[in-house]
Amino acid sequence: MSTKKSHPIVFVVDDDESVRSSLGFLLKSMGLNHQAFAAAGDFLAAYDPAQHGCLVLDVRMPGMSGIELQQQLNLRGAIIPVIFITGHGDIPMAVEAMQHGAHEFLEKPFRDQDLIDRIQHALAKDAKTRAALEEHDRIRARLASLTPREREVLALMVQGKPNKIMAYELDVSQRTLEIHRARVMEKSGAASLAELVRMTMDVSTST
Amino acid sequence: MLQVSRLATIGEMAAGVAHELNQPLTAIANYAQACDRLLGRPGADLEDVRKALREIADQAVRAGEILRRLRSLARSQPMKRERTDINVIIEQIRDLVLADARVHRAYAKLELAPGLPSVSIDAVQLQHVILNLVRNGLEASSITASDPRELRLGTGLSTDGDVEIMICDNGPGLSAQALERLFDPFFSTKAEGTGLGLAISNTVVRAHGGSLGHRPNLPHGACFYIRLPAEPAGG
C-alpha cells in the first residue's frame, strides 16, 4: 500500500476544461502520473497526505481560489509542494501566494521544459521532506523508548556535561550513570555524542 | 458620451479578455509540446497526436471568437435597429460575461428563456448596456463577504408581454441614497465610478421605447431589468 502511495502523482487543479485536459495530455506525454480536478474543493476532498506528489494549481478560479486552497493546505499542515500557474495580470495574486510559501510559478502559456523542471524540483522536494519527516518519526520513537531517568541523563548529556557532574546532579554513582548513558546511546542509535545532539535538535525543531 | 463610456468599459473588459485568451493559448501550447514529445518517440501513437491537433484547431478558433466579440463591441455605429432575438445577442457576449465573472471570481449563470418574441434593437448598444449592468452586478457581488459570488443573467417575458432581460447579483443591494439618485449622471457609489453607466444605460433603453428598472434580490442583492417592447409576430 505504502509503495503505491510513494509513486508520485502530479495533481492538477484548473477550472478551465481546455487547460486542464491539455495539461493532462502534456503530463502523460512526459510519462508522469497525473490526476486533474476542476475545483479546489474537489481536490481538498480527495486529498490524501500520504500520497507522494506535487500540485499544479491555477491561481484564479471561481469559488475557492488557488490561494485559498494553498491556505487550507497550510492549515492542515500539508507538505505537498505547490506550483502555481498564473494567467495574465495575476501578479499581485502571485506575490500573495509567494508570501504563503508557494514553491514555484509558471505564467500561462508556458514551455514544457519549464514545467517539467519545476515538477521534478517539486517532486524532489516532496521526497526530501517526507524522508526527513520519517527520519524524525524514527528518532522520536527511539527517544520515546527512554525511561524518565534516561531522559534526564540525555538532557544533561546534550549540554555536554561530564559524567562526574551528571552523577552529582542526579545524585547517583558514576557507575550507575555510565550504565544510563550507555542505554541512552544504545536506544537512540546514535554513534556519537555529536550525533545524539543533532538528533535531539532535529526532533525539537520539527515540532 | 455613450462612446466615451463604451470605450472605458472596453478598457476594463480588455483585462478580462486578455486573461481569457490565455486559456486557449495555454491549451494550444500544451498540446503542441505534447505532440512534439510523442512524435520524438519510436512507435508514437498517431491517434493521440491527431486528437491533440484537433484540440489545437478548436482552441485557436475559440481564441479567435473571443477577439471577434471584443472587436464587434468596440465598433462604433449610429443606432441601427434590427429585428432581433434577444437571446442571440446575449449569446454573442456570453464569453465576455464569463470572462468578467472569472476576473471577479464569481459564478455567472445564464438563464435564457426559449421562444421569446423578437425585439427591434441596436444589438451593439444593448450589449453594451447589458455588459455595463453585468459589471455593476459583479462589482456589487464582490463587496459582500458571503461566498459564492453569483451573477444571474436571464431573459423572459414580463406580465405585460414585454421582453425582459434580468441581471441579478448577490451583493449588498441598493442603499436608500443610491436608490434616490440611481440614474443621475455623475452619481456613483464606486470610488472609481464615472457615474455614467446607469445614466447612459437608461438613456439607451428609453431610446428603444423600453424601460430600465430594479428590485431587491433575495436574500440580498439587486436585480436590474430591461424591458423592451415585443415586436408583433411574423413580418
Short mmCIF file of C-alpha atoms in Angstrom, two decimals:
data_model
loop_
_atom_site.label_atom_id
_atom_site.label_comp_id
_atom_site.label_asym_id
_atom_site.label_seq_id
_atom_site.Cartn_x
_atom_site.Cartn_y
_atom_site.Cartn_z
CA MET A 1 0.00 0.00 0.00
CA SER A 2 2.70 2.44 1.01
CA THR A 3 4.70 1.54 -2.08
CA LYS A 4 1.80 2.62 -4.25
CA LYS A 5 1.37 5.96 -2.48
CA SER A 6 5.08 6.59 -2.77
CA HIS A 7 4.68 6.56 -6.53
CA PRO A 8 4.28 10.30 -7.16
CA ILE A 9 1.19 11.84 -8.74
CA VAL A 10 1.09 15.30 -10.30
CA PHE A 11 -2.23 16.83 -9.24
CA VAL A 12 -3.74 19.50 -11.46
CA VAL A 13 -6.44 21.94 -10.33
CA ASP A 14 -7.75 24.31 -13.01
CA ASP A 15 -11.34 25.32 -13.68
CA ASP A 16 -10.77 25.75 -17.42
CA GLU A 17 -11.57 22.47 -19.15
CA SER A 18 -9.22 23.07 -22.10
CA VAL A 19 -6.27 24.00 -19.90
CA ARG A 20 -6.95 21.04 -17.62
CA SER A 21 -7.15 18.40 -20.33
CA SER A 22 -4.24 19.83 -22.35
CA LEU A 23 -2.12 19.81 -19.22
CA GLY A 24 -3.12 16.22 -18.54
CA PHE A 25 -2.20 15.29 -22.09
CA LEU A 26 1.17 17.01 -21.77
CA LEU A 27 1.94 15.32 -18.44
CA LYS A 28 1.02 11.97 -19.98
CA SER A 29 3.41 12.62 -22.88
CA MET A 30 6.09 13.27 -20.25
CA GLY A 31 5.39 9.90 -18.71
CA LEU A 32 4.07 11.41 -15.47
CA ASN A 33 1.12 10.11 -13.49
CA HIS A 34 -1.47 12.80 -13.02
CA GLN A 35 -4.92 13.45 -11.64
CA ALA A 36 -6.96 16.53 -12.58
CA PHE A 37 -9.64 18.43 -10.67
CA ALA A 38 -11.95 21.19 -11.90
CA ALA A 39 -12.37 22.82 -8.49
CA ALA A 40 -10.20 23.45 -5.43
CA GLY A 41 -12.84 21.92 -3.16
CA ASP A 42 -12.83 18.66 -5.14
CA PHE A 43 -9.08 18.34 -4.69
CA LEU A 44 -9.30 19.13 -0.99
CA ALA A 45 -11.99 16.49 -0.51
CA ALA A 46 -9.86 13.86 -2.25
CA TYR A 47 -6.54 14.96 -0.75
CA ASP A 48 -4.53 12.16 0.87
CA PRO A 49 -1.50 13.45 2.82
CA ALA A 50 0.20 10.05 2.46
CA GLN A 51 0.22 10.29 -1.33
CA HIS A 52 3.55 11.48 -2.71
CA GLY A 53 3.40 14.14 -5.41
CA CYS A 54 3.00 17.81 -6.17
CA LEU A 55 0.21 20.17 -7.06
CA VAL A 56 -0.07 22.28 -10.22
CA LEU A 57 -2.59 24.92 -9.25
CA ASP A 58 -4.37 27.72 -11.11
CA VAL A 59 -4.24 30.92 -9.03
CA ARG A 60 -7.55 32.35 -10.19
CA MET A 61 -10.67 30.23 -10.05
CA PRO A 62 -14.31 30.91 -9.16
CA GLY A 63 -15.31 29.69 -5.71
CA MET A 64 -12.24 28.68 -3.75
CA SER A 65 -9.22 30.29 -5.43
CA GLY A 66 -5.81 28.72 -5.74
CA ILE A 67 -4.54 30.97 -2.95
CA GLU A 68 -7.37 29.88 -0.66
CA LEU A 69 -6.66 26.23 -1.40
CA GLN A 70 -2.99 26.82 -0.56
CA GLN A 71 -4.05 28.38 2.76
CA GLN A 72 -6.34 25.43 3.51
CA LEU A 73 -3.47 23.04 2.81
CA ASN A 74 -1.17 25.09 5.06
CA LEU A 75 -3.77 24.95 7.84
CA ARG A 76 -3.82 21.18 7.54
CA GLY A 77 -0.05 21.07 7.75
CA ALA A 78 0.14 19.61 4.26
CA ILE A 79 3.62 19.34 2.82
CA ILE A 80 2.64 18.91 -0.84
CA PRO A 81 4.71 21.35 -2.95
CA VAL A 82 2.58 23.73 -4.99
CA ILE A 83 3.43 25.04 -8.46
CA PHE A 84 1.17 27.96 -9.29
CA ILE A 85 0.12 28.68 -12.83
CA THR A 86 -0.96 32.24 -13.35
CA GLY A 87 -2.78 33.98 -16.14
CA HIS A 88 -2.45 37.49 -17.49
CA GLY A 89 -2.36 40.18 -14.81
CA ASP A 90 -2.29 37.84 -11.83
CA ILE A 91 0.98 39.23 -10.48
CA PRO A 92 -0.47 40.62 -7.21
CA MET A 93 -2.03 37.21 -6.52
CA ALA A 94 1.24 35.52 -7.34
CA VAL A 95 3.04 37.72 -4.84
CA GLU A 96 0.46 36.83 -2.21
CA ALA A 97 0.91 33.13 -2.91
CA MET A 98 4.67 33.54 -2.64
CA GLN A 99 4.25 35.07 0.80
CA HIS A 100 2.34 31.98 1.85
CA GLY A 101 5.20 29.76 0.79
CA ALA A 102 4.39 28.93 -2.83
CA HIS A 103 7.02 26.71 -4.32
CA GLU A 104 7.12 27.77 -7.94
CA PHE A 105 5.40 29.89 -10.54
CA LEU A 106 4.63 29.46 -14.17
CA GLU A 107 2.94 32.04 -16.30
CA LYS A 108 0.46 30.72 -18.84
CA PRO A 109 1.25 29.76 -21.56
CA PHE A 110 4.49 28.08 -20.56
CA ARG A 111 7.29 25.98 -22.10
CA ASP A 112 7.02 22.28 -21.36
CA GLN A 113 10.65 22.19 -20.25
CA ASP A 114 9.95 24.86 -17.62
CA LEU A 115 7.02 22.80 -16.40
CA ILE A 116 8.95 19.56 -16.23
CA ASP A 117 11.85 21.28 -14.43
CA ARG A 118 9.54 22.69 -11.81
CA ILE A 119 7.69 19.41 -11.38
CA GLN A 120 10.91 17.48 -10.93
CA HIS A 121 12.12 20.07 -8.47
CA ALA A 122 8.82 19.87 -6.57
CA LEU A 123 8.80 16.05 -6.53
CA ALA A 124 12.38 16.00 -5.25
CA LYS A 125 11.41 18.45 -2.53
CA ASP A 126 8.39 16.32 -1.59
CA ALA A 127 10.55 13.20 -1.36
CA LYS A 128 13.16 15.01 0.71
CA THR A 129 10.58 16.44 3.13
CA ARG A 130 8.93 13.03 3.52
CA ALA A 131 12.28 11.33 4.15
CA ALA A 132 13.15 13.95 6.78
CA LEU A 133 9.76 13.54 8.46
CA GLU A 134 10.13 9.76 8.51
CA GLU A 135 13.60 10.10 10.00
CA HIS A 136 12.17 12.41 12.66
CA ASP A 137 9.45 9.87 13.43
CA ARG A 138 12.07 7.16 13.82
CA ILE A 139 14.21 9.31 16.14
CA ARG A 140 11.17 10.36 18.11
CA ALA A 141 10.10 6.73 18.54
CA ARG A 142 13.58 5.80 19.73
CA LEU A 143 13.78 8.69 22.17
CA ALA A 144 10.28 7.86 23.41
CA SER A 145 11.56 4.45 24.50
CA LEU A 146 13.86 6.09 27.08
CA THR A 147 12.92 5.81 30.75
CA PRO A 148 12.33 9.04 32.68
CA ARG A 149 15.75 8.68 34.30
CA GLU A 150 17.44 8.07 30.95
CA ARG A 151 15.71 11.18 29.60
CA GLU A 152 17.22 13.21 32.43
CA VAL A 153 20.61 11.82 31.54
CA LEU A 154 20.02 12.68 27.87
CA ALA A 155 19.16 16.27 28.77
CA LEU A 156 22.42 16.63 30.64
CA MET A 157 24.45 14.80 28.00
CA VAL A 158 23.40 17.15 25.22
CA GLN A 159 24.50 20.04 27.40
CA GLY A 160 27.96 18.49 27.24
CA LYS A 161 28.27 17.80 30.96
CA PRO A 162 30.96 15.35 32.10
CA ASN A 163 29.90 12.08 33.76
CA LYS A 164 31.11 13.19 37.12
CA ILE A 165 28.95 16.33 37.13
CA MET A 166 25.94 14.44 35.82
CA ALA A 167 26.31 11.80 38.54
CA TYR A 168 26.48 14.53 41.12
CA GLU A 169 23.46 16.43 39.75
CA LEU A 170 21.33 13.30 39.56
CA ASP A 171 22.65 12.04 42.90
CA VAL A 172 23.72 8.63 41.56
CA SER A 173 27.04 6.82 41.47
CA GLN A 174 29.30 7.31 38.47
CA ARG A 175 28.94 3.59 37.72
CA THR A 176 25.12 3.89 37.57
CA LEU A 177 25.39 6.99 35.43
CA GLU A 178 27.62 5.21 32.95
CA ILE A 179 25.03 2.45 32.62
CA HIS A 180 22.27 5.03 31.93
CA ARG A 181 24.49 6.79 29.47
CA ALA A 182 25.23 3.57 27.60
CA ARG A 183 21.49 2.83 27.46
CA VAL A 184 20.76 6.29 26.01
CA MET A 185 23.35 5.77 23.29
CA GLU A 186 22.08 2.27 22.56
CA LYS A 187 18.36 3.14 22.43
CA SER A 188 18.85 6.31 20.38
CA GLY A 189 21.10 4.51 17.93
CA ALA A 190 23.43 7.49 17.94
CA ALA A 191 27.04 6.63 17.05
CA SER A 192 28.48 9.62 18.89
CA LEU A 193 27.53 12.37 21.27
CA ALA A 194 27.57 14.79 18.33
CA GLU A 195 25.00 12.68 16.50
CA LEU A 196 22.84 12.46 19.61
CA VAL A 197 22.86 16.26 19.86
CA ARG A 198 21.88 16.57 16.20
CA MET A 199 19.05 14.05 16.63
CA THR A 200 17.52 15.81 19.60
CA MET A 201 17.82 19.16 17.86
CA ASP A 202 16.16 17.85 14.68
CA VAL A 203 13.27 16.47 16.63
CA SER A 204 12.77 19.56 18.75
CA THR A 205 12.85 21.95 15.78
CA SER A 206 10.39 19.94 13.71
CA THR A 207 7.64 20.12 16.32
CA MET B 1 -20.97 60.37 -24.17
CA LEU B 2 -22.04 56.84 -24.91
CA GLN B 3 -18.86 56.49 -26.93
CA VAL B 4 -16.65 57.53 -24.01
CA SER B 5 -18.31 55.14 -21.62
CA ARG B 6 -18.22 52.31 -24.09
CA LEU B 7 -14.50 52.71 -24.56
CA ALA B 8 -13.99 52.83 -20.80
CA THR B 9 -15.94 49.62 -20.42
CA ILE B 10 -13.94 48.03 -23.21
CA GLY B 11 -10.73 49.04 -21.45
CA GLU B 12 -11.87 47.23 -18.34
CA MET B 13 -13.12 44.32 -20.38
CA ALA B 14 -9.80 44.07 -22.18
CA ALA B 15 -8.11 42.90 -18.97
CA GLY B 16 -10.68 40.14 -18.69
CA VAL B 17 -10.33 39.26 -22.36
CA ALA B 18 -6.54 39.10 -22.14
CA HIS B 19 -6.90 36.69 -19.24
CA GLU B 20 -9.49 34.66 -21.11
CA LEU B 21 -7.32 34.50 -24.24
CA ASN B 22 -4.55 32.97 -22.19
CA GLN B 23 -6.62 29.84 -21.63
CA PRO B 24 -6.87 28.67 -25.27
CA LEU B 25 -3.27 29.81 -25.87
CA THR B 26 -2.11 27.71 -22.93
CA ALA B 27 -4.05 24.71 -24.20
CA ILE B 28 -2.56 25.15 -27.69
CA ALA B 29 0.98 25.37 -26.30
CA ASN B 30 0.42 22.30 -24.11
CA TYR B 31 -0.98 20.16 -26.92
CA ALA B 32 1.68 21.22 -29.42
CA GLN B 33 4.53 20.47 -27.00
CA ALA B 34 2.95 17.13 -26.10
CA CYS B 35 2.78 16.25 -29.83
CA ASP B 36 6.42 17.14 -30.18
CA ARG B 37 7.28 14.77 -27.34
CA LEU B 38 5.05 11.98 -28.64
CA LEU B 39 6.48 12.17 -32.16
CA GLY B 40 10.01 12.14 -30.79
CA ARG B 41 9.46 8.61 -29.55
CA PRO B 42 9.62 5.47 -31.65
CA GLY B 43 6.21 3.86 -32.19
CA ALA B 44 4.29 7.04 -31.38
CA ASP B 45 0.50 6.64 -31.21
CA LEU B 46 -0.64 8.77 -34.15
CA GLU B 47 -4.23 8.68 -32.94
CA ASP B 48 -3.13 10.56 -29.81
CA VAL B 49 -1.30 13.10 -31.93
CA ARG B 50 -4.33 13.57 -34.19
CA LYS B 51 -6.57 14.12 -31.18
CA ALA B 52 -4.21 16.80 -29.88
CA LEU B 53 -4.05 18.51 -33.29
CA ARG B 54 -7.85 18.70 -33.41
CA GLU B 55 -7.84 20.26 -29.95
CA ILE B 56 -5.27 22.80 -31.12
CA ALA B 57 -7.51 23.81 -34.01
CA ASP B 58 -10.56 24.07 -31.72
CA GLN B 59 -8.70 26.22 -29.23
CA ALA B 60 -7.39 28.53 -31.97
CA VAL B 61 -10.98 29.05 -33.12
CA ARG B 62 -12.03 29.72 -29.54
CA ALA B 63 -9.31 32.38 -29.21
CA GLY B 64 -10.44 33.97 -32.47
CA GLU B 65 -14.04 34.12 -31.27
CA ILE B 66 -13.07 35.89 -28.09
CA LEU B 67 -11.26 38.55 -30.14
CA ARG B 68 -14.05 38.84 -32.68
CA ARG B 69 -16.56 39.56 -29.94
CA LEU B 70 -14.34 42.24 -28.47
CA ARG B 71 -13.97 43.84 -31.91
CA SER B 72 -17.67 43.91 -32.62
CA LEU B 73 -18.21 45.51 -29.26
CA ALA B 74 -15.64 48.20 -29.98
CA ARG B 75 -17.09 49.13 -33.37
CA SER B 76 -18.90 52.44 -33.21
CA GLN B 77 -22.03 52.88 -35.22
CA PRO B 78 -25.07 55.13 -35.21
CA MET B 79 -28.11 53.47 -33.68
CA LYS B 80 -29.19 50.78 -36.06
CA ARG B 81 -32.27 48.89 -35.01
CA GLU B 82 -32.95 45.46 -36.31
CA ARG B 83 -35.47 42.81 -35.54
CA THR B 84 -33.52 40.55 -33.21
CA ASP B 85 -33.82 37.59 -30.89
CA ILE B 86 -32.58 38.95 -27.54
CA ASN B 87 -31.09 35.54 -26.64
CA VAL B 88 -28.88 35.64 -29.72
CA ILE B 89 -27.25 38.95 -28.78
CA ILE B 90 -26.70 37.69 -25.23
CA GLU B 91 -25.10 34.51 -26.56
CA GLN B 92 -22.70 36.75 -28.50
CA ILE B 93 -21.42 38.33 -25.30
CA ARG B 94 -21.51 35.13 -23.26
CA ASP B 95 -17.71 34.79 -23.29
CA LEU B 96 -17.21 38.38 -22.18
CA VAL B 97 -19.67 37.91 -19.32
CA LEU B 98 -17.97 34.70 -18.23
CA ALA B 99 -14.52 36.30 -18.55
CA ASP B 100 -15.58 39.25 -16.44
CA ALA B 101 -17.14 36.92 -13.88
CA ARG B 102 -13.91 34.98 -13.73
CA VAL B 103 -11.94 38.17 -13.08
CA HIS B 104 -14.34 38.93 -10.21
CA ARG B 105 -14.19 35.33 -9.07
CA ALA B 106 -17.93 34.96 -9.37
CA TYR B 107 -20.22 32.34 -10.82
CA ALA B 108 -22.20 33.66 -13.76
CA LYS B 109 -25.39 31.86 -14.69
CA LEU B 110 -27.16 32.46 -17.98
CA GLU B 111 -30.85 31.58 -17.93
CA LEU B 112 -32.27 32.33 -21.35
CA ALA B 113 -35.97 31.60 -21.83
CA PRO B 114 -36.67 29.99 -25.19
CA GLY B 115 -39.34 31.12 -27.65
CA LEU B 116 -39.37 34.85 -26.80
CA PRO B 117 -40.85 37.35 -29.25
CA SER B 118 -38.38 39.41 -31.30
CA VAL B 119 -37.36 42.94 -30.32
CA SER B 120 -36.27 45.84 -32.51
CA ILE B 121 -32.91 46.93 -31.13
CA ASP B 122 -29.42 48.13 -31.87
CA ALA B 123 -27.64 44.96 -30.81
CA VAL B 124 -24.27 46.57 -30.04
CA GLN B 125 -25.83 49.30 -27.89
CA LEU B 126 -27.95 46.80 -25.99
CA GLN B 127 -24.94 44.52 -25.48
CA HIS B 128 -23.10 47.49 -24.07
CA VAL B 129 -25.94 48.18 -21.62
CA ILE B 130 -26.10 44.52 -20.56
CA LEU B 131 -22.33 44.32 -20.06
CA ASN B 132 -22.46 47.51 -18.04
CA LEU B 133 -25.16 46.07 -15.76
CA VAL B 134 -23.23 42.79 -15.53
CA ARG B 135 -20.11 44.68 -14.50
CA ASN B 136 -22.07 46.63 -11.84
CA GLY B 137 -23.55 43.39 -10.55
CA LEU B 138 -20.17 41.66 -10.38
CA GLU B 139 -18.68 44.60 -8.51
CA ALA B 140 -21.61 44.57 -6.09
CA SER B 141 -21.23 40.82 -5.54
CA SER B 142 -17.57 41.36 -4.74
CA ILE B 143 -18.45 43.71 -1.85
CA THR B 144 -20.23 41.17 0.33
CA ALA B 145 -18.18 38.58 2.11
CA SER B 146 -20.72 35.83 1.51
CA ASP B 147 -19.46 33.21 -0.92
CA PRO B 148 -20.03 32.17 -3.60
CA ARG B 149 -20.38 35.38 -5.53
CA GLU B 150 -23.12 34.97 -8.02
CA LEU B 151 -24.47 36.79 -11.03
CA ARG B 152 -27.54 35.74 -12.95
CA LEU B 153 -28.23 36.98 -16.46
CA GLY B 154 -31.62 35.87 -17.70
CA THR B 155 -34.33 36.61 -20.20
CA GLY B 156 -38.09 36.18 -20.00
CA LEU B 157 -41.48 37.69 -20.68
CA SER B 158 -43.00 40.31 -18.33
CA THR B 159 -46.67 40.14 -17.31
CA ASP B 160 -47.32 42.96 -19.81
CA GLY B 161 -45.85 40.91 -22.64
CA ASP B 162 -42.59 42.87 -22.79
CA VAL B 163 -39.33 41.06 -23.38
CA GLU B 164 -37.34 41.26 -20.17
CA ILE B 165 -33.60 40.95 -19.50
CA MET B 166 -32.66 40.45 -15.85
CA ILE B 167 -29.26 40.95 -14.27
CA CYS B 168 -29.22 39.85 -10.61
CA ASP B 169 -26.33 39.96 -8.15
CA ASN B 170 -25.96 38.82 -4.53
CA GLY B 171 -24.21 41.95 -3.35
CA PRO B 172 -25.37 44.21 -0.53
CA GLY B 173 -28.27 45.64 -2.55
CA LEU B 174 -29.07 49.32 -3.17
CA SER B 175 -28.85 51.84 -0.35
CA ALA B 176 -31.60 54.42 0.17
CA GLN B 177 -29.21 57.10 -1.04
CA ALA B 178 -28.33 55.15 -4.16
CA LEU B 179 -32.00 54.45 -4.89
CA GLU B 180 -32.78 58.15 -4.94
CA ARG B 181 -30.10 59.11 -7.41
CA LEU B 182 -29.68 55.88 -9.32
CA PHE B 183 -29.96 57.28 -12.84
CA ASP B 184 -28.41 60.71 -12.15
CA PRO B 185 -25.36 61.31 -14.33
CA PHE B 186 -22.10 61.51 -12.32
CA PHE B 187 -23.64 59.91 -9.25
CA SER B 188 -21.66 56.84 -8.24
CA THR B 189 -21.26 54.68 -5.13
CA LYS B 190 -17.96 53.39 -6.50
CA ALA B 191 -14.67 55.11 -5.68
CA GLU B 192 -13.60 54.97 -9.31
CA GLY B 193 -17.02 55.15 -10.91
CA THR B 194 -17.81 57.79 -13.52
CA GLY B 195 -21.46 57.80 -12.57
CA LEU B 196 -22.35 57.49 -16.23
CA GLY B 197 -23.00 53.79 -16.65
CA LEU B 198 -26.58 53.60 -15.41
CA ALA B 199 -27.45 57.06 -16.74
CA ILE B 200 -26.39 56.10 -20.25
CA SER B 201 -27.91 52.65 -19.98
CA ASN B 202 -31.21 54.27 -19.02
CA THR B 203 -30.99 56.64 -22.00
CA VAL B 204 -30.24 53.81 -24.41
CA VAL B 205 -33.10 51.64 -23.17
CA ARG B 206 -35.57 54.55 -23.32
CA ALA B 207 -34.45 55.33 -26.88
CA HIS B 208 -35.58 51.80 -27.69
CA GLY B 209 -39.01 52.51 -26.23
CA GLY B 210 -38.21 50.36 -23.24
CA SER B 211 -37.57 50.86 -19.54
CA LEU B 212 -34.82 50.11 -17.07
CA GLY B 213 -35.89 49.17 -13.55
CA HIS B 214 -34.72 47.36 -10.48
CA ARG B 215 -35.93 45.42 -7.47
CA PRO B 216 -34.20 43.83 -4.50
CA ASN B 217 -32.81 40.34 -4.93
CA LEU B 218 -33.38 37.79 -2.14
CA PRO B 219 -31.89 37.20 0.36
CA HIS B 220 -29.72 40.18 -0.60
CA GLY B 221 -28.54 41.94 -3.70
CA ALA B 222 -30.14 43.77 -6.58
CA CYS B 223 -31.91 42.78 -9.79
CA PHE B 224 -31.89 45.14 -12.72
CA TYR B 225 -34.29 44.52 -15.55
CA ILE B 226 -34.54 45.93 -19.02
CA ARG B 227 -38.00 45.77 -20.59
CA LEU B 228 -38.29 46.08 -24.33
CA PRO B 229 -41.50 46.15 -26.34
CA ALA B 230 -42.09 42.88 -28.21
CA GLU B 231 -42.36 43.10 -31.96
CA PRO B 232 -45.59 41.75 -33.41
CA ALA B 233 -45.23 38.13 -34.54
CA GLY B 234 -44.49 37.43 -38.19
CA GLY B 235 -43.21 40.06 -40.67
#
